[in-house]
């Protein structure tokens, strides 16, 4: 199915990505799951292979050593990437935040370039125990001290916070202004006095990505640790969320549903009950057809929106709809997959059990389903269907 054409280069890229994922990653998914944070010696060879094949930091511009892919190209790639476990995705293909493009001067050599090369790991610390969906209400502060700032506060749910070499930390620099020029992003190195990794917060899925608290107690950072401009942390973050939501949630959800559909179709044609392949039962066929149809719808939304983004159209509201639909679609797909596999669906021997757990958080991070629904309805009532791309 083609909504926007793949160039021959992107066709070749997605084919070799698929091959790499099937031959190198599928065989280790189960092992990784049981490791609770795979050791570097396990990940490093896979990451090195991915880098050599041009699969590392594909989301970053070519001039800093990234893949330099456009939005639609990135979505094609992410669709393939979604066919493996989120733990392997983060660690093998890299979780390199677009915000790092705001690095200036010496920051480029210290943070941006080594991170794109896969030599340094980064995490992003926005969420706090009392500031989740309402990220603007963070209370971590960065008060001026000498030429720099003193950071105080607590972040939680920070993915890979313990293995990151540095964190991008959002802190309030002007309480009166808050999102309107009062929140700043800082680059804070591991081992900076006053910066410590706190308790691990074990999640139902995506085992192997560790989520932790980060504590900041009178943590001094110099002026050279400000990412971008003072007060511009929030708009800088918002500028990159659309691409994340479209590619890393929307396209990955389509890829995950595709993998589940393959597993289900294979199981339905091999598992026999009552003397028949279970795929001969119409109720099993219905589940397969529903997942295929919903996956097609999500894919159409992802690629259509990506093509519009590449054409320079402001698609923020459509991206909300894509994120909402694709994340809920993959959860329905995973639920049906469990049902089609019966007892094997909840047994850890089959990968569908893992996908079922891994998919759940797609509806929570990068804006919960409720936050996106609220946004879509608000825009509809205020501005009509135009901004939603419905006219
Ligand atoms: C696995 C995982 C990894 C994460 N990684 C990171 C990370 O690396 N860095 C980071 O900074 N954060 C991270 N987060 C945090 C994530 O961004 C938040 O969990 C998310 O923003 C939701 O916030 P919350 O959990 O505090 O839920 P809450 O905001 O407390 O929401 C609770 C419920 O209330 C609903 N709700 C809230 N506001 C509204 C509203 N206005 N209208 C209707 N319903 C509403 C929500 O939809 C939800 O159902 C991660 C979270 C998880 C689970």
Coordinates of C-alpha atoms and ligand atoms in Angstrom, one line a residue:
X1 CA 0.0 0.0 0.0
X2 CA 1.5 3.3 -1.0
X3 CA 0.2 6.7 0.1
X4 CA 3.4 8.5 -0.5
X5 CA 6.0 7.0 -2.8
X6 CA 9.1 5.4 -1.4
X7 CA 12.2 6.5 -3.3
X8 CA 14.5 3.6 -4.4
X9 CA 16.9 4.7 -1.6
X10 CA 14.1 4.5 1.0
X11 CA 12.9 1.2 -0.4
X12 CA 16.4 -0.2 0.0
X13 CA 16.7 1.3 3.5
X14 CA 13.5 -0.2 4.7
X15 CA 14.3 -3.6 3.2
X16 CA 17.7 -3.8 4.8
X17 CA 16.2 -2.5 8.1
X18 CA 13.6 -5.3 8.0
X19 CA 16.4 -7.9 7.3
X20 CA 18.5 -6.6 10.2
X21 CA 15.6 -6.6 12.6
X22 CA 14.5 -10.1 11.6
X23 CA 18.0 -11.7 11.6
X24 CA 19.7 -9.8 14.5
X25 CA 17.0 -8.6 16.8
X26 CA 14.1 -11.0 16.7
X27 CA 16.3 -13.8 18.0
X28 CA 17.4 -11.8 21.1
X29 CA 14.1 -10.2 22.1
X30 CA 13.2 -12.8 24.7
X31 CA 16.7 -12.8 26.2
X32 CA 16.7 -9.0 26.4
X33 CA 13.3 -9.0 28.1
X34 CA 14.7 -11.2 30.9
X35 CA 17.8 -9.1 31.5
X36 CA 16.1 -6.1 33.2
X37 CA 18.5 -3.8 31.5
X38 CA 20.9 -5.5 29.1
X39 CA 24.6 -5.0 29.8
X40 CA 26.6 -2.8 27.5
X41 CA 28.6 -5.8 26.2
X42 CA 25.4 -7.4 24.9
X43 CA 24.1 -4.2 23.2
X44 CA 27.3 -2.7 21.9
X45 CA 27.9 -5.2 19.0
X46 CA 24.3 -4.8 17.9
X47 CA 24.5 -1.1 18.1
X48 CA 27.8 -1.1 16.2
X49 CA 26.3 -3.1 13.4
X50 CA 23.3 -0.8 13.3
X51 CA 25.6 2.2 13.1
X52 CA 27.7 0.6 10.3
X53 CA 24.5 0.0 8.3
X54 CA 23.4 3.7 8.8
X55 CA 20.5 2.8 11.1
X56 CA 21.7 4.7 14.2
X57 CA 20.2 8.2 15.0
X58 CA 18.3 8.1 11.7
X59 CA 16.0 10.9 12.9
X60 CA 18.9 13.4 13.2
X61 CA 20.0 15.7 10.3
X62 CA 22.8 14.5 8.0
X63 CA 25.0 17.5 8.8
X64 CA 25.5 16.2 12.4
X65 CA 26.0 12.6 11.3
X66 CA 22.4 11.4 11.5
X67 CA 20.3 9.7 8.8
X68 CA 19.0 13.0 7.5
X69 CA 15.6 11.5 6.7
X70 CA 12.5 13.6 5.9
X71 CA 9.4 13.0 7.9
X72 CA 7.8 10.5 5.5
X73 CA 11.1 8.7 5.1
X74 CA 11.5 8.5 8.8
X75 CA 8.0 7.1 9.2
X76 CA 8.7 4.4 6.7
X77 CA 11.8 3.5 8.7
X78 CA 10.0 3.7 12.0
X79 CA 7.4 1.3 10.7
X80 CA 10.1 -1.3 10.3
X81 CA 11.6 -0.4 13.7
X82 CA 8.2 -0.9 15.4
X83 CA 8.5 -4.6 14.5
X84 CA 10.9 -5.3 17.4
X85 CA 10.9 -4.7 21.1
X86 CA 11.0 -1.1 22.4
X87 CA 14.1 -2.0 24.5
X88 CA 16.1 -2.9 21.5
X89 CA 14.7 0.1 19.6
X90 CA 16.1 2.5 22.2
X91 CA 19.4 0.9 22.6
X92 CA 20.3 -0.4 19.1
X93 CA 18.9 2.4 17.0
X94 CA 19.4 5.1 19.6
X95 CA 17.1 7.5 21.4
X96 CA 18.6 10.8 20.2
X97 CA 16.5 13.8 21.1
X98 CA 16.0 16.4 18.3
X99 CA 16.2 19.1 21.0
X100 CA 20.0 18.5 21.0
X101 CA 20.1 20.4 17.7
X102 CA 20.0 23.5 19.9
X103 CA 23.5 22.7 21.1
X104 CA 25.9 25.6 20.4
X105 CA 29.7 26.0 20.3
X106 CA 31.5 23.5 22.6
X107 CA 28.2 21.8 23.4
X108 CA 28.2 20.3 19.9
X109 CA 31.4 18.3 20.6
X110 CA 30.5 17.5 24.1
X111 CA 26.9 16.4 23.7
X112 CA 25.3 16.5 20.3
X113 CA 28.0 14.8 18.1
X114 CA 29.0 12.0 20.4
X115 CA 25.3 11.2 21.1
X116 CA 24.6 11.0 17.3
X117 CA 27.7 8.7 17.0
X118 CA 26.3 6.4 19.8
X119 CA 29.2 7.2 22.1
X120 CA 27.1 9.0 24.8
X121 CA 23.6 8.3 26.0
X122 CA 21.1 10.9 26.9
X123 CA 17.8 11.0 28.8
X124 CA 15.1 13.7 29.0
X125 CA 13.8 14.8 32.3
X126 CA 10.5 16.7 32.3
X127 CA 8.0 14.7 34.3
X128 CA 7.7 15.1 38.1
X129 CA 5.5 13.3 40.6
X130 CA 3.0 16.2 40.6
X131 CA 3.5 17.3 37.0
X132 CA 2.7 14.8 34.3
X133 CA 0.2 15.7 31.6
X134 CA 0.4 19.2 33.0
X135 CA 4.1 19.6 32.2
X136 CA 3.9 23.3 32.6
X137 CA 3.4 22.9 36.3
X138 CA 6.9 21.5 37.0
X139 CA 8.4 22.7 40.2
X140 CA 12.1 21.9 39.7
X141 CA 13.8 25.2 39.9
X142 CA 17.0 26.7 38.5
X143 CA 18.0 29.8 40.4
X144 CA 20.8 32.1 39.2
X145 CA 24.0 31.6 41.2
X146 CA 27.1 33.4 40.1
X147 CA 27.3 33.0 36.3
X148 CA 25.3 29.8 36.4
X149 CA 22.3 28.2 38.1
X150 CA 21.5 26.0 41.1
X151 CA 19.0 23.2 40.3
X152 CA 16.7 21.8 42.9
X153 CA 13.9 19.3 42.4
X154 CA 12.8 15.7 41.7
X155 CA 12.0 14.1 38.3
X156 CA 10.5 10.7 37.9
X157 CA 9.6 8.1 35.2
X158 CA 12.8 9.0 33.4
X159 CA 13.5 6.4 30.7
X160 CA 17.2 5.2 30.8
X161 CA 17.9 7.8 33.5
X162 CA 20.4 5.5 35.1
X163 CA 22.4 4.6 32.0
X164 CA 22.4 8.1 30.5
X165 CA 25.7 10.0 30.5
X166 CA 23.8 13.2 30.8
X167 CA 20.2 14.5 31.1
X168 CA 18.3 17.2 29.4
X169 CA 16.5 18.7 32.4
X170 CA 13.6 21.1 32.3
X171 CA 13.6 23.6 35.2
X172 CA 11.7 26.8 36.1
X173 CA 13.9 29.9 35.8
X174 CA 11.1 32.4 36.1
X175 CA 8.1 31.4 38.1
X176 CA 6.0 34.3 36.9
X177 CA 6.5 33.5 33.2
X178 CA 6.6 29.7 33.3
X179 CA 5.7 28.3 29.8
X180 CA 5.9 31.9 28.4
X181 CA 9.6 32.2 28.8
X182 CA 10.2 30.9 32.3
X183 CA 11.2 27.3 31.7
X184 CA 14.8 26.4 30.6
X185 CA 16.4 23.2 29.4
X186 CA 19.8 22.3 30.9
X187 CA 22.4 19.7 29.9
X188 CA 23.4 18.0 33.2
X189 CA 26.2 15.5 33.2
X190 CA 26.1 12.3 35.3
X191 CA 28.4 12.8 38.4
X192 CA 27.7 16.5 38.6
X193 CA 27.6 17.2 42.4
X194 CA 24.0 17.3 43.6
X195 CA 22.7 15.2 40.7
X196 CA 21.8 11.6 41.8
X197 CA 19.8 8.8 40.3
X198 CA 17.1 7.7 42.7
X199 CA 14.8 4.7 42.9
X200 CA 13.9 2.5 39.9
X201 CA 10.2 2.5 39.0
X202 CA 9.4 -0.8 37.5
X203 CA 6.8 -0.7 34.7
X204 CA 4.4 -3.4 33.4
X205 CA 6.1 -3.4 29.9
X206 CA 9.2 -2.5 28.0
X207 CA 11.3 -4.4 30.5
X208 CA 14.9 -3.6 30.0
X209 CA 14.3 0.1 29.6
X210 CA 14.8 1.3 33.2
X211 CA 12.7 4.2 34.5
X212 CA 14.1 6.1 37.5
X213 CA 13.8 9.1 39.7
X214 CA 16.4 11.8 39.2
X215 CA 17.2 14.0 42.2
X216 CA 18.7 17.5 42.1
X217 CA 19.9 19.0 45.3
X218 CA 21.8 22.3 45.1
X219 CA 23.2 21.1 41.8
X220 CA 25.3 23.8 40.2
X221 CA 25.5 24.1 36.4
X222 CA 27.4 26.7 34.5
X223 CA 26.0 29.0 31.9
X224 CA 27.5 26.7 29.2
X225 CA 25.0 24.0 30.4
X226 CA 22.0 25.9 29.1
X227 CA 20.5 24.2 26.0
X228 CA 19.2 26.8 23.7
X229 CA 18.2 30.1 25.3
X230 CA 17.2 30.8 28.9
X231 CA 13.4 30.6 29.1
X232 CA 13.0 28.8 25.8
X233 CA 12.9 25.2 27.1
X234 CA 9.2 24.7 26.7
X235 CA 8.8 26.0 23.1
X236 CA 11.9 24.1 22.1
X237 CA 10.4 20.9 23.5
X238 CA 7.0 21.5 21.8
X239 CA 8.8 22.1 18.5
X240 CA 10.0 18.5 18.4
X241 CA 7.0 16.6 19.8
X242 CA 5.0 16.4 16.6
X243 CA 7.7 14.4 14.8
X244 CA 8.1 12.1 17.8
X245 CA 4.4 11.5 18.0
X246 CA 4.1 10.8 14.3
X247 CA 7.2 8.6 13.8
X248 CA 8.0 7.1 17.2
X249 CA 4.4 6.4 18.2
X250 CA 2.3 6.5 15.1
X251 CA 4.6 4.7 12.7
X252 CA 6.0 2.3 15.3
X253 CA 2.5 1.4 16.4
X254 CA 1.7 0.4 12.8
X255 CA 4.9 -1.7 12.7
X256 CA 4.1 -3.4 15.9
X257 CA 0.6 -4.2 14.7
X258 CA 2.1 -5.5 11.5
X259 CA 4.4 -7.9 13.5
X260 CA 1.4 -9.0 15.6
X261 CA -0.7 -9.6 12.4
X262 CA 2.1 -11.8 11.0
X263 CA 2.3 -13.8 14.2
X264 CA -1.5 -14.2 14.3
X265 CA -1.9 -15.2 10.7
X266 CA 0.8 -17.8 11.1
X267 CA -0.7 -19.2 14.3
X268 CA -4.2 -19.2 12.8
X269 CA -3.0 -21.4 9.9
X270 CA -1.0 -23.8 12.1
X271 CA -3.0 -24.3 15.3
X272 CA -5.7 -27.0 15.0
X273 CA -8.8 -27.4 17.3
X274 CA -11.9 -29.5 16.6
X275 CA -10.0 -31.0 13.6
X276 CA -9.7 -27.6 11.9
X277 CA -7.2 -24.8 11.6
X278 CA -8.4 -22.1 14.0
X279 CA -8.1 -19.7 11.0
X280 CA -11.1 -21.5 9.5
X281 CA -13.3 -20.2 12.3
X282 CA -15.0 -17.0 11.3
X283 CA -14.6 -15.4 14.7
X284 CA -10.8 -15.8 14.3
X285 CA -11.0 -14.4 10.8
X286 CA -13.0 -11.4 12.1
X287 CA -10.2 -10.5 14.5
X288 CA -7.5 -10.8 11.8
X289 CA -9.6 -8.7 9.4
X290 CA -10.3 -6.0 12.0
X291 CA -6.6 -5.7 12.9
X292 CA -5.6 -5.6 9.2
X293 CA -8.2 -2.9 8.5
X294 CA -7.4 -0.8 11.5
X295 CA -3.7 -1.1 10.8
X296 CA -4.4 0.1 7.2
X297 CA -6.3 3.1 8.5
X298 CA -3.5 4.0 10.9
X299 CA -0.9 3.6 8.2
X300 CA -2.9 5.8 5.9
X301 CA -3.1 8.5 8.6
X302 CA 0.6 8.3 9.5
X303 CA 1.8 8.5 5.9
X304 CA -0.7 11.0 4.7
X305 CA 0.2 13.3 7.6
X306 CA 3.9 12.8 7.1
X307 CA 3.6 13.8 3.5
X308 CA 1.8 16.9 4.5
X309 CA 4.5 17.7 7.1
X310 CA 7.1 17.4 4.4
X311 CA 5.1 19.7 2.2
X312 CA 5.4 22.4 4.9
X313 CA 1.8 22.1 6.2
X314 CA 1.2 22.7 9.9
X315 CA -0.2 19.3 11.0
X316 CA -0.1 19.6 14.8
X317 CA -3.7 18.7 15.2
X318 CA -3.6 15.9 12.7
X319 CA -0.6 14.5 14.5
X320 CA -2.7 14.5 17.7
X321 CA -5.3 12.4 15.9
X322 CA -2.7 10.0 14.5
X323 CA -1.1 9.6 17.9
X324 CA -4.5 8.9 19.5
X325 CA -5.7 6.5 16.8
X326 CA -2.5 4.6 16.2
X327 CA -1.7 4.1 19.9
X328 CA -5.3 2.8 20.6
X329 CA -5.2 0.7 17.4
X330 CA -2.1 -1.2 18.4
X331 CA -3.6 -1.9 21.8
X332 CA -6.7 -3.4 20.2
X333 CA -4.4 -5.4 17.8
X334 CA -2.4 -6.7 20.8
X335 CA -5.5 -7.6 22.7
X336 CA -6.9 -9.6 19.7
X337 CA -3.5 -11.3 19.3
X338 CA -3.7 -12.5 22.8
X339 CA -7.2 -13.8 22.2
X340 CA -6.1 -15.6 18.9
X341 CA -3.2 -17.3 20.7
X342 CA -5.5 -18.4 23.6
X343 CA -3.5 -19.6 26.6
X344 CA -0.3 -19.1 24.6
X345 CA -1.3 -15.4 24.3
X346 CA -0.7 -14.9 28.0
X347 CA 2.2 -17.2 28.2
X348 CA 5.7 -15.6 28.1
X349 CA 6.8 -18.2 25.6
X350 CA 5.1 -16.4 22.8
X351 CA 6.0 -12.8 21.9
X352 CA 2.4 -11.6 21.9
X353 CA 2.3 -11.4 25.7
X354 CA 5.2 -9.1 25.6
X355 CA 3.8 -6.9 22.9
X356 CA 0.5 -6.7 24.8
X357 CA 2.4 -5.2 27.8
X358 CA 4.8 -3.1 25.8
X359 CA 2.0 -1.4 23.7
X360 CA 0.0 -0.2 26.7
X361 CA 2.1 2.8 27.5
X362 CA 1.7 4.1 23.9
X363 CA -1.6 5.5 25.1
X364 CA 0.1 7.3 28.1
X365 CA 3.3 8.9 27.1
X366 CA 3.8 11.7 24.6
X367 CA 0.3 12.9 25.6
X368 CA -2.3 10.6 27.0
X369 CA -5.3 9.7 24.9
X370 CA -7.4 12.0 27.0
X371 CA -5.1 14.9 26.5
X372 CA -5.2 14.4 22.7
X373 CA -8.9 13.9 22.7
X374 CA -9.3 17.1 24.7
X375 CA -7.1 19.0 22.3
X376 CA -8.9 17.7 19.2
X377 CA -12.3 18.6 20.6
X378 CA -11.2 22.1 21.8
X379 CA -9.8 22.9 18.3
X380 CA -12.9 21.6 16.6
X381 CA -15.2 23.7 18.8
X382 CA -13.1 26.8 18.6
X383 CA -11.8 26.8 15.0
X384 CA -14.0 24.3 13.2
X385 CA -12.8 21.3 11.1
X386 CA -10.2 23.2 9.0
X387 CA -7.2 22.9 11.4
X388 CA -8.0 19.2 11.8
X389 CA -7.6 18.7 8.1
X390 CA -11.2 17.6 7.7
X391 CA -12.3 20.2 5.1
Ligands
LIG1 C1 7.1 4.0 30.6 C2 7.2 5.5 30.8 C3 8.3 6.2 30.3 C4 8.4 7.6 30.5 N1 9.5 8.2 30.1 C5 9.6 9.6 30.4 C6 10.8 10.2 30.2 O1 11.8 9.7 29.7 N2 10.9 11.5 30.5 C7 9.9 12.2 31.1 O2 10.0 13.4 31.3 N3 8.7 11.6 31.3 C8 8.5 10.3 31.0 N4 7.4 9.6 31.3 C9 6.3 10.4 31.8 C10 5.1 10.5 30.9 O3 5.3 11.6 30.0 C11 3.8 10.8 31.8 O4 3.5 9.6 32.5 C12 2.6 11.3 31.0 O5 2.8 12.6 30.6 C13 1.3 11.3 31.9 O6 1.6 11.9 33.1 P1 1.1 11.2 34.5 O7 1.7 9.8 34.4 O8 1.6 12.0 35.6 O9 -0.4 11.1 34.4 P2 -1.5 12.2 34.8 O10 -1.1 13.5 34.1 O11 -1.5 12.3 36.3 O12 -2.8 11.6 34.3 C14 -3.7 10.7 35.0 C15 -5.0 10.6 34.2 O13 -5.6 11.8 34.2 C16 -5.9 12.1 32.8 N5 -5.8 13.6 32.6 C17 -4.9 14.5 33.0 N6 -5.2 15.7 32.6 C18 -6.3 15.6 31.9 C19 -7.1 16.5 31.2 N7 -6.8 17.9 31.1 N8 -8.3 16.1 30.6 C20 -8.6 14.8 30.7 N9 -7.9 13.9 31.3 C21 -6.8 14.3 31.9 C22 -4.8 11.4 32.0 O14 -5.2 11.3 30.7 C23 -4.7 10.1 32.8 O15 -5.8 9.3 32.4 C24 7.3 8.3 31.1 C25 6.2 7.5 31.5 C26 6.1 6.2 31.4 C27 4.9 5.5 31.9

